[in-house]
Short mmCIF file of C-alpha atoms in Angstrom, two decimals:
data_model
loop_
_atom_site.label_atom_id
_atom_site.label_comp_id
_atom_site.label_asym_id
_atom_site.label_seq_id
_atom_site.Cartn_x
_atom_site.Cartn_y
_atom_site.Cartn_z
CA UNK A 1 89.41 -41.60 40.33
CA UNK A 2 89.85 -38.53 38.12
CA UNK A 3 86.07 -38.36 37.77
CA UNK A 4 85.69 -38.32 41.54
CA UNK A 5 88.21 -35.51 41.88
CA UNK A 6 86.54 -33.54 39.09
CA UNK A 7 83.15 -33.92 40.75
CA UNK A 8 84.66 -32.83 44.05
CA UNK A 9 86.15 -29.72 42.48
CA UNK A 10 82.88 -28.76 40.84
CA UNK A 11 80.94 -29.25 44.07
CA UNK A 12 83.68 -27.44 45.95
CA UNK A 13 83.49 -24.44 43.62
CA UNK A 14 79.79 -24.18 44.43
CA UNK A 15 80.46 -24.34 48.17
CA UNK A 16 83.27 -21.82 47.84
CA UNK A 17 80.97 -19.39 46.04
CA UNK A 18 78.45 -19.84 48.80
CA UNK A 19 81.07 -19.50 51.54
CA UNK A 20 82.38 -16.29 49.96
CA UNK A 21 79.08 -14.49 50.43
CA UNK A 22 78.43 -16.05 53.81
CA UNK A 23 81.88 -15.00 55.03
CA UNK A 24 81.43 -11.44 53.76
CA UNK A 25 78.24 -11.05 55.77
CA UNK A 26 79.79 -12.70 58.81
CA UNK A 27 82.84 -10.43 58.80
CA UNK A 28 80.96 -7.19 58.37
CA UNK A 29 77.58 -7.88 59.97
CA UNK A 30 79.00 -10.16 62.68
CA UNK A 31 76.36 -12.80 62.68
CA UNK A 32 75.87 -16.29 61.35
CA UNK A 33 73.78 -15.56 58.28
CA UNK A 34 71.75 -18.76 58.24
CA UNK A 35 69.38 -17.33 55.62
CA UNK A 36 72.13 -17.01 53.04
CA UNK A 37 70.80 -20.26 51.57
CA UNK A 38 67.55 -18.36 50.98
CA UNK A 39 69.14 -16.32 48.19
CA UNK A 40 70.60 -19.57 46.86
CA UNK A 41 67.25 -21.33 46.53
CA UNK A 42 65.25 -18.24 45.50
CA UNK A 43 67.79 -17.31 42.82
CA UNK A 44 67.65 -20.83 41.39
CA UNK A 45 63.84 -21.06 41.38
CA UNK A 46 63.46 -17.56 39.96
CA UNK A 47 65.77 -18.53 37.12
CA UNK A 48 63.67 -21.66 36.62
CA UNK A 49 60.54 -19.51 36.28
CA UNK A 50 62.22 -17.05 33.93
CA UNK A 51 63.75 -19.74 31.72
CA UNK A 52 61.16 -22.53 31.76
CA UNK A 53 57.91 -20.58 32.22
CA UNK A 54 58.63 -17.16 30.73
CA UNK A 55 60.92 -18.53 28.05
CA UNK A 56 63.93 -16.27 28.48
CA UNK A 57 67.40 -17.48 27.53
CA UNK A 58 69.51 -19.13 30.23
CA UNK A 59 71.82 -16.14 30.44
CA UNK A 60 69.06 -13.55 30.83
CA UNK A 61 67.15 -15.81 33.20
CA UNK A 62 70.29 -16.36 35.25
CA UNK A 63 70.89 -12.60 35.49
CA UNK A 64 67.29 -12.19 36.60
CA UNK A 65 67.84 -14.84 39.25
CA UNK A 66 70.96 -13.10 40.56
CA UNK A 67 69.06 -9.82 40.67
CA UNK A 68 66.20 -11.50 42.52
CA UNK A 69 68.60 -13.03 45.03
CA UNK A 70 70.22 -9.64 45.60
CA UNK A 71 66.85 -7.98 46.13
CA UNK A 72 65.91 -10.71 48.60
CA UNK A 73 69.15 -10.03 50.46
CA UNK A 74 68.40 -6.31 50.59
CA UNK A 75 64.90 -7.03 51.89
CA UNK A 76 66.21 -9.33 54.62
CA UNK A 77 68.72 -6.70 55.69
CA UNK A 78 66.26 -3.81 55.73
CA UNK A 79 63.28 -5.66 57.18
CA UNK A 80 64.97 -7.97 59.67
CA UNK A 81 68.67 -7.57 60.35
CA UNK A 82 68.88 -3.77 60.43
CA UNK A 83 66.01 -3.34 62.94
CA UNK A 84 67.50 -6.10 65.08
CA UNK A 85 70.92 -4.48 65.00
CA UNK A 86 69.43 -1.12 65.97
CA UNK A 87 67.95 -2.79 69.02
CA UNK A 88 71.35 -4.23 69.88
CA UNK A 89 70.26 -7.79 69.25
CA UNK A 90 72.80 -10.42 70.31
CA UNK A 91 74.55 -12.58 67.76
CA UNK A 92 72.45 -15.49 68.94
CA UNK A 93 69.31 -13.47 68.30
CA UNK A 94 70.45 -12.59 64.81
CA UNK A 95 71.34 -16.23 64.18
CA UNK A 96 67.89 -17.39 65.22
CA UNK A 97 66.17 -14.70 63.16
CA UNK A 98 68.19 -15.76 60.12
CA UNK A 99 67.40 -19.41 60.73
CA UNK A 100 63.71 -18.55 60.98
CA UNK A 101 63.91 -16.64 57.71
CA UNK A 102 65.58 -19.61 56.06
CA UNK A 103 62.79 -21.94 57.18
CA UNK A 104 60.15 -19.49 55.92
CA UNK A 105 61.86 -19.14 52.55
CA UNK A 106 62.25 -22.87 52.12
CA UNK A 107 58.62 -23.51 53.05
CA UNK A 108 57.51 -20.71 50.77
CA UNK A 109 59.37 -22.22 47.85
CA UNK A 110 57.97 -25.64 48.62
CA UNK A 111 54.41 -24.22 48.83
CA UNK A 112 54.69 -22.58 45.43
CA UNK A 113 56.67 -25.20 43.55
CA UNK A 114 56.01 -28.40 45.51
CA UNK A 115 58.60 -30.70 47.00
CA UNK A 116 59.26 -32.61 43.80
CA UNK A 117 62.52 -31.76 42.03
CA UNK A 118 62.13 -29.42 39.06
CA UNK A 119 64.48 -29.29 36.13
CA UNK A 120 66.11 -26.10 35.00
CA UNK A 121 68.37 -27.62 32.34
CA UNK A 122 67.19 -26.48 28.95
CA UNK A 123 69.23 -28.70 26.68
CA UNK A 124 69.33 -32.46 27.01
CA UNK A 125 72.14 -33.81 29.16
CA UNK A 126 75.30 -33.89 27.10
CA UNK A 127 78.01 -36.37 27.97
CA UNK A 128 80.48 -33.54 28.51
CA UNK A 129 84.02 -33.28 27.31
CA UNK A 130 86.82 -35.52 28.34
CA UNK A 131 89.47 -33.78 30.43
CA UNK A 132 92.34 -35.71 32.06
CA UNK A 133 90.19 -38.81 32.13
CA UNK A 134 87.13 -37.11 33.63
CA UNK A 135 83.91 -36.05 31.92
CA UNK A 136 83.02 -32.42 32.59
CA UNK A 137 80.02 -30.58 31.22
CA UNK A 138 80.09 -26.98 30.06
CA UNK A 139 77.98 -25.99 33.05
CA UNK A 140 80.55 -27.51 35.38
CA UNK A 141 83.39 -25.64 33.71
CA UNK A 142 81.28 -22.52 34.06
CA UNK A 143 80.78 -23.17 37.80
CA UNK A 144 84.50 -23.45 38.49
CA UNK A 145 85.36 -20.45 36.30
CA UNK A 146 82.65 -18.30 37.92
CA UNK A 147 83.84 -19.26 41.36
CA UNK A 148 87.42 -18.28 40.66
CA UNK A 149 86.39 -15.06 38.91
CA UNK A 150 84.09 -14.13 41.81
CA UNK A 151 86.78 -14.83 44.39
CA UNK A 152 89.32 -12.80 42.45
CA UNK A 153 86.94 -9.84 42.11
CA UNK A 154 86.04 -10.06 45.78
CA UNK A 155 89.69 -10.04 46.77
CA UNK A 156 90.59 -7.12 44.51
CA UNK A 157 87.44 -5.28 45.52
CA UNK A 158 88.21 -5.64 49.21
CA UNK A 159 91.94 -5.02 49.16
CA UNK A 160 92.45 -2.53 46.37
CA UNK A 161 89.47 -0.22 46.20
CA UNK A 162 88.28 2.65 48.26
CA UNK A 163 84.97 0.96 48.87
CA UNK A 164 86.74 -2.22 49.95
CA UNK A 165 88.68 -0.18 52.48
CA UNK A 166 85.40 1.07 53.88
CA UNK A 167 84.01 -2.43 54.06
CA UNK A 168 87.11 -3.58 55.95
CA UNK A 169 86.76 -0.59 58.27
CA UNK A 170 83.18 -1.51 59.10
CA UNK A 171 84.25 -5.13 59.56
CA UNK A 172 86.90 -4.02 62.04
CA UNK A 173 84.55 -1.94 64.16
CA UNK A 174 81.10 -0.51 63.47
CA UNK A 175 81.51 2.12 66.15
CA UNK A 176 84.89 3.34 64.98
CA UNK A 177 83.77 3.40 61.37
CA UNK A 178 81.07 5.80 62.58
CA UNK A 179 83.69 7.98 64.24
CA UNK A 180 85.47 8.14 60.89
CA UNK A 181 82.24 9.50 59.42
CA UNK A 182 81.19 6.32 57.61
CA UNK A 183 77.67 4.97 57.62
CA UNK A 184 77.97 1.31 58.60
CA UNK A 185 74.32 0.63 57.77
CA UNK A 186 74.79 1.64 54.15
CA UNK A 187 77.92 -0.49 53.87
CA UNK A 188 76.21 -3.46 55.49
CA UNK A 189 73.32 -3.18 53.05
CA UNK A 190 75.70 -3.11 50.11
CA UNK A 191 77.61 -6.11 51.45
CA UNK A 192 74.36 -8.00 51.93
CA UNK A 193 73.32 -7.26 48.34
CA UNK A 194 76.67 -8.39 46.92
CA UNK A 195 76.81 -11.47 49.12
CA UNK A 196 73.24 -12.45 48.24
CA UNK A 197 74.03 -12.01 44.55
CA UNK A 198 76.96 -14.41 45.00
CA UNK A 199 74.74 -16.83 46.93
CA UNK A 200 72.04 -16.84 44.27
CA UNK A 201 74.68 -17.21 41.55
CA UNK A 202 75.87 -20.37 43.31
CA UNK A 203 72.29 -21.65 43.45
CA UNK A 204 71.58 -20.88 39.81
CA UNK A 205 74.76 -22.57 38.58
CA UNK A 206 74.07 -25.63 40.68
CA UNK A 207 70.51 -25.57 39.32
CA UNK A 208 71.82 -25.81 35.77
CA UNK A 209 74.04 -28.70 36.85
CA UNK A 210 71.57 -30.76 38.89
CA UNK A 211 67.88 -30.46 39.73
CA UNK A 212 66.12 -27.98 41.99
CA UNK A 213 64.47 -28.89 45.28
CA UNK A 214 63.23 -26.53 47.99
CA UNK A 215 65.75 -27.99 50.42
CA UNK A 216 68.75 -27.26 48.16
CA UNK A 217 69.34 -23.98 49.98
CA UNK A 218 69.54 -25.64 53.34
CA UNK A 219 71.94 -28.27 52.09
CA UNK A 220 74.13 -25.61 50.48
CA UNK A 221 73.99 -23.66 53.73
CA UNK A 222 75.26 -26.66 55.66
CA UNK A 223 78.11 -27.32 53.25
CA UNK A 224 78.91 -23.64 52.71
CA UNK A 225 79.14 -23.01 56.45
CA UNK A 226 81.37 -26.06 56.81
CA UNK A 227 83.59 -24.76 53.99
CA UNK A 228 83.67 -21.34 55.58
CA UNK A 229 84.72 -22.71 58.97
CA UNK A 230 87.36 -25.01 57.54
CA UNK A 231 88.89 -22.30 55.38
CA UNK A 232 88.54 -19.42 57.84
CA UNK A 233 85.36 -17.35 57.96
CA UNK A 234 85.58 -14.11 56.05
CA UNK A 235 88.81 -14.83 54.24
CA UNK A 236 88.43 -14.86 50.47
CA UNK A 237 91.22 -17.38 49.94
CA UNK A 238 89.94 -19.34 52.92
CA UNK A 239 86.50 -19.65 51.32
CA UNK A 240 88.10 -21.04 48.18
CA UNK A 241 90.31 -23.45 50.09
CA UNK A 242 87.49 -24.53 52.39
CA UNK A 243 85.04 -24.99 49.53
CA UNK A 244 87.40 -27.18 47.54
CA UNK A 245 88.40 -29.16 50.63
CA UNK A 246 84.80 -29.87 51.54
CA UNK A 247 83.90 -30.77 47.96
CA UNK A 248 86.86 -33.08 47.52
CA UNK A 249 86.54 -34.82 50.88
CA UNK A 250 82.84 -35.31 50.31
CA UNK A 251 83.30 -36.92 46.90
CA UNK A 252 86.43 -38.89 47.74
CA UNK A 253 84.62 -40.16 50.84
CA UNK A 254 81.58 -41.52 49.05
CA UNK A 255 83.81 -43.14 46.48
CA UNK A 256 84.64 -45.72 49.15
CA UNK A 257 81.77 -45.30 51.63
CA UNK A 258 77.97 -45.45 51.20
CA UNK A 259 76.38 -42.14 50.16
CA UNK A 260 74.56 -41.75 53.47
CA UNK A 261 77.91 -40.82 54.95
CA UNK A 262 78.39 -37.82 52.67
CA UNK A 263 77.44 -35.17 55.25
CA UNK A 264 79.02 -37.04 58.12
CA UNK A 265 82.35 -37.05 56.31
CA UNK A 266 82.16 -33.31 55.78
CA UNK A 267 81.50 -32.64 59.43
CA UNK A 268 84.20 -35.04 60.46
CA UNK A 269 86.48 -32.86 58.32
CA UNK A 270 85.18 -29.77 60.12
CA UNK A 271 85.88 -31.40 63.48
CA UNK A 272 89.38 -32.45 62.49
CA UNK A 273 90.19 -29.04 61.04
CA UNK A 274 88.90 -27.26 64.12
CA UNK A 275 91.17 -29.41 66.25
CA UNK A 276 94.20 -28.48 64.14
CA UNK A 277 93.39 -24.84 63.43
CA UNK A 278 90.60 -23.56 65.62
CA UNK A 279 90.05 -20.50 63.45
CA UNK A 280 90.28 -22.09 60.03
CA UNK A 281 93.28 -22.48 57.82
CA UNK A 282 93.42 -19.00 56.40
CA UNK A 283 92.35 -16.47 58.92
CA UNK A 284 91.14 -13.20 57.61
CA UNK A 285 93.32 -10.24 58.33
CA UNK A 286 90.48 -7.82 57.96
CA UNK A 287 87.53 -9.38 59.72
CA UNK A 288 86.43 -9.09 63.28
CA UNK A 289 88.76 -9.84 66.11
CA UNK A 290 86.34 -11.73 68.30
CA UNK B 1 78.70 42.54 67.66
CA UNK B 2 80.86 39.72 69.02
CA UNK B 3 81.58 36.98 66.51
CA UNK B 4 80.01 33.57 66.97
CA UNK B 5 82.34 31.27 68.92
CA UNK B 6 83.58 28.24 67.02
CA UNK B 7 82.59 25.86 69.77
CA UNK B 8 80.40 26.68 72.68
CA UNK B 9 78.20 25.07 75.26
CA UNK B 10 75.68 26.59 77.60
CA UNK B 11 74.46 25.19 80.91
CA UNK B 12 75.55 21.64 80.16
CA UNK B 13 74.35 19.04 82.68
CA UNK B 14 75.10 15.35 82.61
CA UNK B 15 74.45 12.85 85.35
CA UNK B 16 75.63 9.21 85.32
CA UNK B 17 73.73 7.49 88.13
CA UNK B 18 74.78 9.36 91.28
CA UNK B 19 77.76 10.97 89.63
CA UNK B 20 77.36 14.45 88.30
CA UNK B 21 79.82 14.50 85.42
CA UNK B 22 78.88 17.94 84.12
CA UNK B 23 77.19 20.52 86.33
CA UNK B 24 76.26 23.66 84.45
CA UNK B 25 79.26 23.98 82.17
CA UNK B 26 79.38 26.91 79.80
CA UNK B 27 82.38 27.65 77.62
CA UNK B 28 83.02 29.65 74.48
CA UNK B 29 86.02 28.76 72.35
CA UNK B 30 87.16 30.40 69.14
CA UNK B 31 89.54 29.33 66.46
CA UNK B 32 92.37 29.44 65.86
CA UNK B 33 93.52 28.35 69.27
CA UNK B 34 94.73 25.59 71.54
CA UNK B 35 92.60 25.11 74.61
CA UNK B 36 93.71 22.72 77.33
CA UNK B 37 91.13 21.31 79.70
CA UNK B 38 92.85 20.29 82.92
CA UNK B 39 91.77 19.06 86.31
CA UNK B 40 91.79 16.00 88.55
CA UNK B 41 90.44 12.62 87.45
CA UNK B 42 86.66 12.55 87.34
CA UNK B 43 86.43 16.30 86.80
CA UNK B 44 84.28 15.81 83.70
CA UNK B 45 86.91 16.68 81.13
CA UNK B 46 86.36 13.67 78.88
CA UNK B 47 82.59 13.89 79.35
CA UNK B 48 82.78 17.42 77.98
CA UNK B 49 84.64 16.15 74.90
CA UNK B 50 82.07 13.38 74.59
CA UNK B 51 79.23 15.90 74.73
CA UNK B 52 80.81 17.98 71.97
CA UNK B 53 81.46 14.96 69.75
CA UNK B 54 78.03 13.42 70.18
CA UNK B 55 79.07 10.37 72.21
CA UNK B 56 77.12 11.66 75.18
CA UNK B 57 73.80 13.46 74.96
CA UNK B 58 73.62 15.98 77.77
CA UNK B 59 70.64 15.91 80.11
CA UNK B 60 70.32 19.67 79.81
CA UNK B 61 72.11 22.43 77.97
CA UNK B 62 73.26 22.80 74.39
CA UNK B 63 76.48 22.51 72.43
CA UNK B 64 76.97 24.57 69.30
CA UNK B 65 79.45 24.46 66.44
CA UNK B 66 79.65 27.88 64.83
CA UNK B 67 76.16 28.62 66.09
CA UNK B 68 74.67 25.33 64.87
CA UNK B 69 73.08 23.29 67.62
CA UNK B 70 74.73 19.87 67.93
CA UNK B 71 72.23 18.17 70.26
CA UNK B 72 70.47 15.28 68.58
CA UNK B 73 73.17 14.82 65.96
CA UNK B 74 74.76 11.39 65.80
CA UNK B 75 78.49 10.81 66.18
CA UNK B 76 78.85 10.38 62.43
CA UNK B 77 76.94 13.59 61.70
CA UNK B 78 79.05 15.57 64.16
CA UNK B 79 82.16 14.15 62.50
CA UNK B 80 80.90 15.25 59.10
CA UNK B 81 80.09 18.71 60.42
CA UNK B 82 83.76 19.18 61.19
CA UNK B 83 84.59 17.96 64.69
CA UNK B 84 87.22 15.21 64.83
CA UNK B 85 88.43 13.57 67.99
CA UNK B 86 90.91 11.14 69.46
CA UNK B 87 90.47 8.97 72.51
CA UNK B 88 92.32 8.40 75.73
CA UNK B 89 92.36 4.66 75.05
CA UNK B 90 93.58 5.04 71.47
CA UNK B 91 91.07 3.97 68.91
CA UNK B 92 92.16 3.40 65.36
CA UNK B 93 90.84 0.79 62.98
CA UNK B 94 92.94 -2.25 63.82
CA UNK B 95 92.46 -4.17 60.64
CA UNK B 96 93.41 -1.38 58.28
CA UNK B 97 96.98 -0.36 57.60
CA UNK B 98 98.24 2.91 59.01
CA UNK B 99 97.91 4.69 55.70
CA UNK B 100 94.43 3.29 55.11
CA UNK B 101 93.35 4.64 58.47
CA UNK B 102 94.42 8.08 57.40
CA UNK B 103 92.96 7.79 53.90
CA UNK B 104 89.65 6.66 55.30
CA UNK B 105 89.42 9.84 57.33
CA UNK B 106 89.93 12.11 54.33
CA UNK B 107 86.79 14.10 53.60
CA UNK B 108 84.82 14.21 50.40
CA UNK B 109 86.13 11.06 48.82
CA UNK B 110 84.10 9.13 46.36
CA UNK B 111 82.78 6.13 48.10
CA UNK B 112 81.15 8.42 50.59
CA UNK B 113 78.13 7.93 48.43
CA UNK B 114 77.78 4.30 47.50
CA UNK B 115 76.21 5.00 44.14
CA UNK B 116 79.02 7.32 43.19
CA UNK B 117 81.53 4.76 44.36
CA UNK B 118 80.00 2.13 42.14
CA UNK B 119 79.70 4.39 39.15
CA UNK B 120 82.91 6.30 39.52
CA UNK B 121 85.53 6.24 36.84
CA UNK B 122 88.93 7.78 37.18
CA UNK B 123 88.91 7.57 40.96
CA UNK B 124 92.47 6.35 40.85
CA UNK B 125 93.81 9.87 40.30
CA UNK B 126 91.85 11.08 43.25
CA UNK B 127 93.09 8.18 45.28
CA UNK B 128 96.67 9.01 44.41
CA UNK B 129 96.17 12.54 45.72
CA UNK B 130 94.62 11.14 48.86
CA UNK B 131 97.45 8.70 49.23
CA UNK B 132 100.00 11.50 48.98
CA UNK B 133 98.18 13.62 51.55
CA UNK B 134 97.89 10.64 53.87
CA UNK B 135 101.58 9.91 53.52
CA UNK B 136 102.43 13.47 54.46
CA UNK B 137 100.17 13.25 57.50
CA UNK B 138 101.92 10.05 58.59
CA UNK B 139 105.32 11.64 58.09
CA UNK B 140 104.31 14.65 60.15
CA UNK B 141 103.83 12.36 63.15
CA UNK B 142 106.92 10.29 62.35
CA UNK B 143 105.12 7.22 61.05
CA UNK B 144 106.31 7.47 57.45
CA UNK B 145 108.07 4.12 57.75
CA UNK B 146 105.05 2.29 59.14
CA UNK B 147 102.47 3.26 56.55
CA UNK B 148 101.76 -0.26 55.32
CA UNK B 149 101.63 -1.98 58.69
CA UNK B 150 98.28 -2.89 60.17
CA UNK B 151 97.28 -0.57 62.98
CA UNK B 152 97.08 -3.50 65.38
CA UNK B 153 100.78 -4.22 64.84
CA UNK B 154 101.81 -0.76 66.02
CA UNK B 155 102.91 0.05 69.56
CA UNK B 156 100.70 2.08 71.88
CA UNK B 157 102.67 5.24 71.26
CA UNK B 158 102.61 4.69 67.51
CA UNK B 159 98.87 4.13 67.56
CA UNK B 160 98.48 7.39 69.41
CA UNK B 161 100.55 9.15 66.78
CA UNK B 162 98.46 7.47 64.10
CA UNK B 163 95.28 8.79 65.67
CA UNK B 164 96.79 12.28 65.45
CA UNK B 165 97.57 11.76 61.78
CA UNK B 166 93.98 10.63 61.32
CA UNK B 167 92.33 13.69 62.86
CA UNK B 168 94.73 15.87 60.95
CA UNK B 169 93.58 14.27 57.70
CA UNK B 170 89.90 14.85 58.40
CA UNK B 171 90.39 18.55 57.73
CA UNK B 172 87.95 19.16 60.56
CA UNK B 173 87.94 22.69 61.91
CA UNK B 174 87.74 21.48 65.48
CA UNK B 175 89.97 18.74 66.88
CA UNK B 176 89.15 17.26 70.27
CA UNK B 177 92.22 15.45 71.55
CA UNK B 178 92.05 13.29 74.67
CA UNK B 179 95.55 13.16 76.18
CA UNK B 180 97.54 13.51 72.97
CA UNK B 181 100.90 13.85 74.76
CA UNK B 182 100.73 11.25 77.53
CA UNK B 183 102.50 8.04 76.56
CA UNK B 184 104.36 9.56 73.62
CA UNK B 185 108.08 8.87 73.46
CA UNK B 186 110.02 11.90 74.81
CA UNK B 187 111.89 12.16 71.52
CA UNK B 188 108.65 12.66 69.64
CA UNK B 189 107.16 15.05 72.17
CA UNK B 190 108.66 18.19 70.71
CA UNK B 191 107.58 17.35 67.20
CA UNK B 192 104.03 16.59 68.40
CA UNK B 193 103.84 19.92 70.20
CA UNK B 194 105.05 21.56 67.01
CA UNK B 195 102.41 19.68 65.05
CA UNK B 196 99.71 20.97 67.41
CA UNK B 197 100.98 24.52 66.94
CA UNK B 198 101.05 24.08 63.18
CA UNK B 199 97.45 22.87 63.18
CA UNK B 200 96.45 25.92 65.19
CA UNK B 201 98.30 28.17 62.77
CA UNK B 202 96.29 26.53 59.97
CA UNK B 203 93.23 28.05 61.64
CA UNK B 204 91.93 25.12 63.64
CA UNK B 205 90.58 25.00 67.15
CA UNK B 206 92.28 22.30 69.21
CA UNK B 207 90.75 21.24 72.50
CA UNK B 208 93.04 19.01 74.54
CA UNK B 209 92.40 17.11 77.71
CA UNK B 210 95.89 16.76 79.12
CA UNK B 211 97.63 15.85 82.36
CA UNK B 212 101.10 16.76 81.16
CA UNK B 213 101.38 20.26 82.68
CA UNK B 214 104.72 21.22 81.12
CA UNK B 215 103.21 20.45 77.71
CA UNK B 216 100.10 22.46 78.53
CA UNK B 217 102.23 25.39 79.63
CA UNK B 218 104.20 25.21 76.42
CA UNK B 219 101.47 24.84 73.88
CA UNK B 220 98.10 26.04 75.17
CA UNK B 221 96.68 29.50 74.55
CA UNK B 222 93.89 29.02 77.06
CA UNK B 223 93.51 26.71 80.04
CA UNK B 224 90.19 25.62 81.46
CA UNK B 225 90.41 24.09 84.92
CA UNK B 226 87.57 21.75 85.79
CA UNK B 227 86.60 19.97 88.98
CA UNK B 228 83.49 17.95 89.89
CA UNK B 229 81.80 18.82 86.66
CA UNK B 230 82.32 22.58 86.94
CA UNK B 231 84.63 25.07 85.35
CA UNK B 232 86.72 26.38 88.26
CA UNK B 233 88.98 28.75 86.38
CA UNK B 234 89.70 29.83 82.85
CA UNK B 235 92.57 31.90 81.51
CA UNK B 236 96.06 31.93 80.07
CA UNK B 237 98.28 29.06 81.18
CA UNK B 238 100.85 31.41 82.68
CA UNK B 239 98.09 32.87 84.81
CA UNK B 240 96.23 29.69 85.88
CA UNK B 241 99.30 27.53 86.45
CA UNK B 242 100.95 30.27 88.54
CA UNK B 243 98.07 30.46 90.99
CA UNK B 244 99.27 28.38 93.88
CA UNK B 245 95.84 27.94 95.46
CA UNK B 246 94.50 26.38 92.23
CA UNK B 247 97.49 24.15 91.61
CA UNK B 248 97.54 22.89 95.18
CA UNK B 249 93.80 22.32 95.32
CA UNK B 250 93.33 20.60 91.99
CA UNK B 251 96.48 19.57 90.26
CA UNK B 252 98.81 17.99 92.81
#
């Protein structure tokens, strides 16, 4: 039982990290960033190349992966989302463009690395330490700690800094932010870079925990979006809550049910939560109104 | 040689479909001063403010700020050049607190440049100064008590006052105010009129679109009467508002 909960928390931390970046983009850029999983998978595979092929240490390789994910985010924003926004693309259009990007990225990764799982772990699998009756590896501790640290920095960054104020202003209204003399495009680019860095960080950490497959980004996208919706899109605390809820429900569910039900359980949770609180449990107080 | 007017436009034309919103409007306004643009609904008053602030690009004619041509500049660029404005349907940033709205409008903060914002150390001192200035601006419009409430929680009148605090904080030389008095609680009216006068005495040019004629009479130095996209009359309020033929034709 404790093991199941521990696994759920670790998975949940990953989803929360993903949902954090996804929610940031959704609140400021106002679209469903379906290619957020692209940074996730590219960050993880880049780290794999840097660590396993180039021979860098895990830490340096991981930083390289985060950087790569951030650069990918910047490229997506500049090459795809910004031009679309300038042409007043609808949210549906942006959604489809992002989905298309995600498919391209996944196929690209699968072309280069093949569909077989690759292993990023450098050391042999250790049994992990015993904590309250559950075995947890160092990587898993690191995932949870990173998630909480990232959420705390995001919250402080948004609420307490000058830049965060600008990000919230752009999230509230692009047009009005312009009237105040801000440049929404610059802010949106910065948000995309930070969010993509968070997304790739989630991918890299999960890569050190389990294996890498080209479809890992899509799966994370599915779970991260679910977490985001359950918790309240764009809310930092909501991302945390949603991530942990999704992770826990998923793992507690398959404890009693066959594994094929894993995703179904998560989306049943989404459905139930939407019935209770249509806008997620913790609504953002700084995101968009509509 | 006459000095360059602070704000001017020459031969401004703007057509929306069949409606001629501006038909050959030329004005020259100098600071310091309070100019009230008056006239019936649909006279083109707000369109003129929109043309000056970059929200509307005129079909023909040019707007200039201190001699610099404004055509082709975006709303954000015009704002940075020193023209701030408020709107008839009050627009403040809903999801920021009152004080954040004002702080955001302060010029020359770090964070304007993203790189600087990321690299900046010691910005807290600067922020404290900004915070103090913003608090004073809120107090000047009577919102000192509401500084930490989200803008969306404020009443219509309070939001209007907030938008005045915001333009005040921009330190823009030209303030374009769309109906700053209408909808303000009578108790606050006097202090708002005083605030407008104080801003003028600080050397700013205030251009108001206003329907409240007693307020116009009290506060404006110049009145511009518009109708059907044209300037019908221009002069001191005591002069224009005394002329029965104008008042009866356009303002009743």
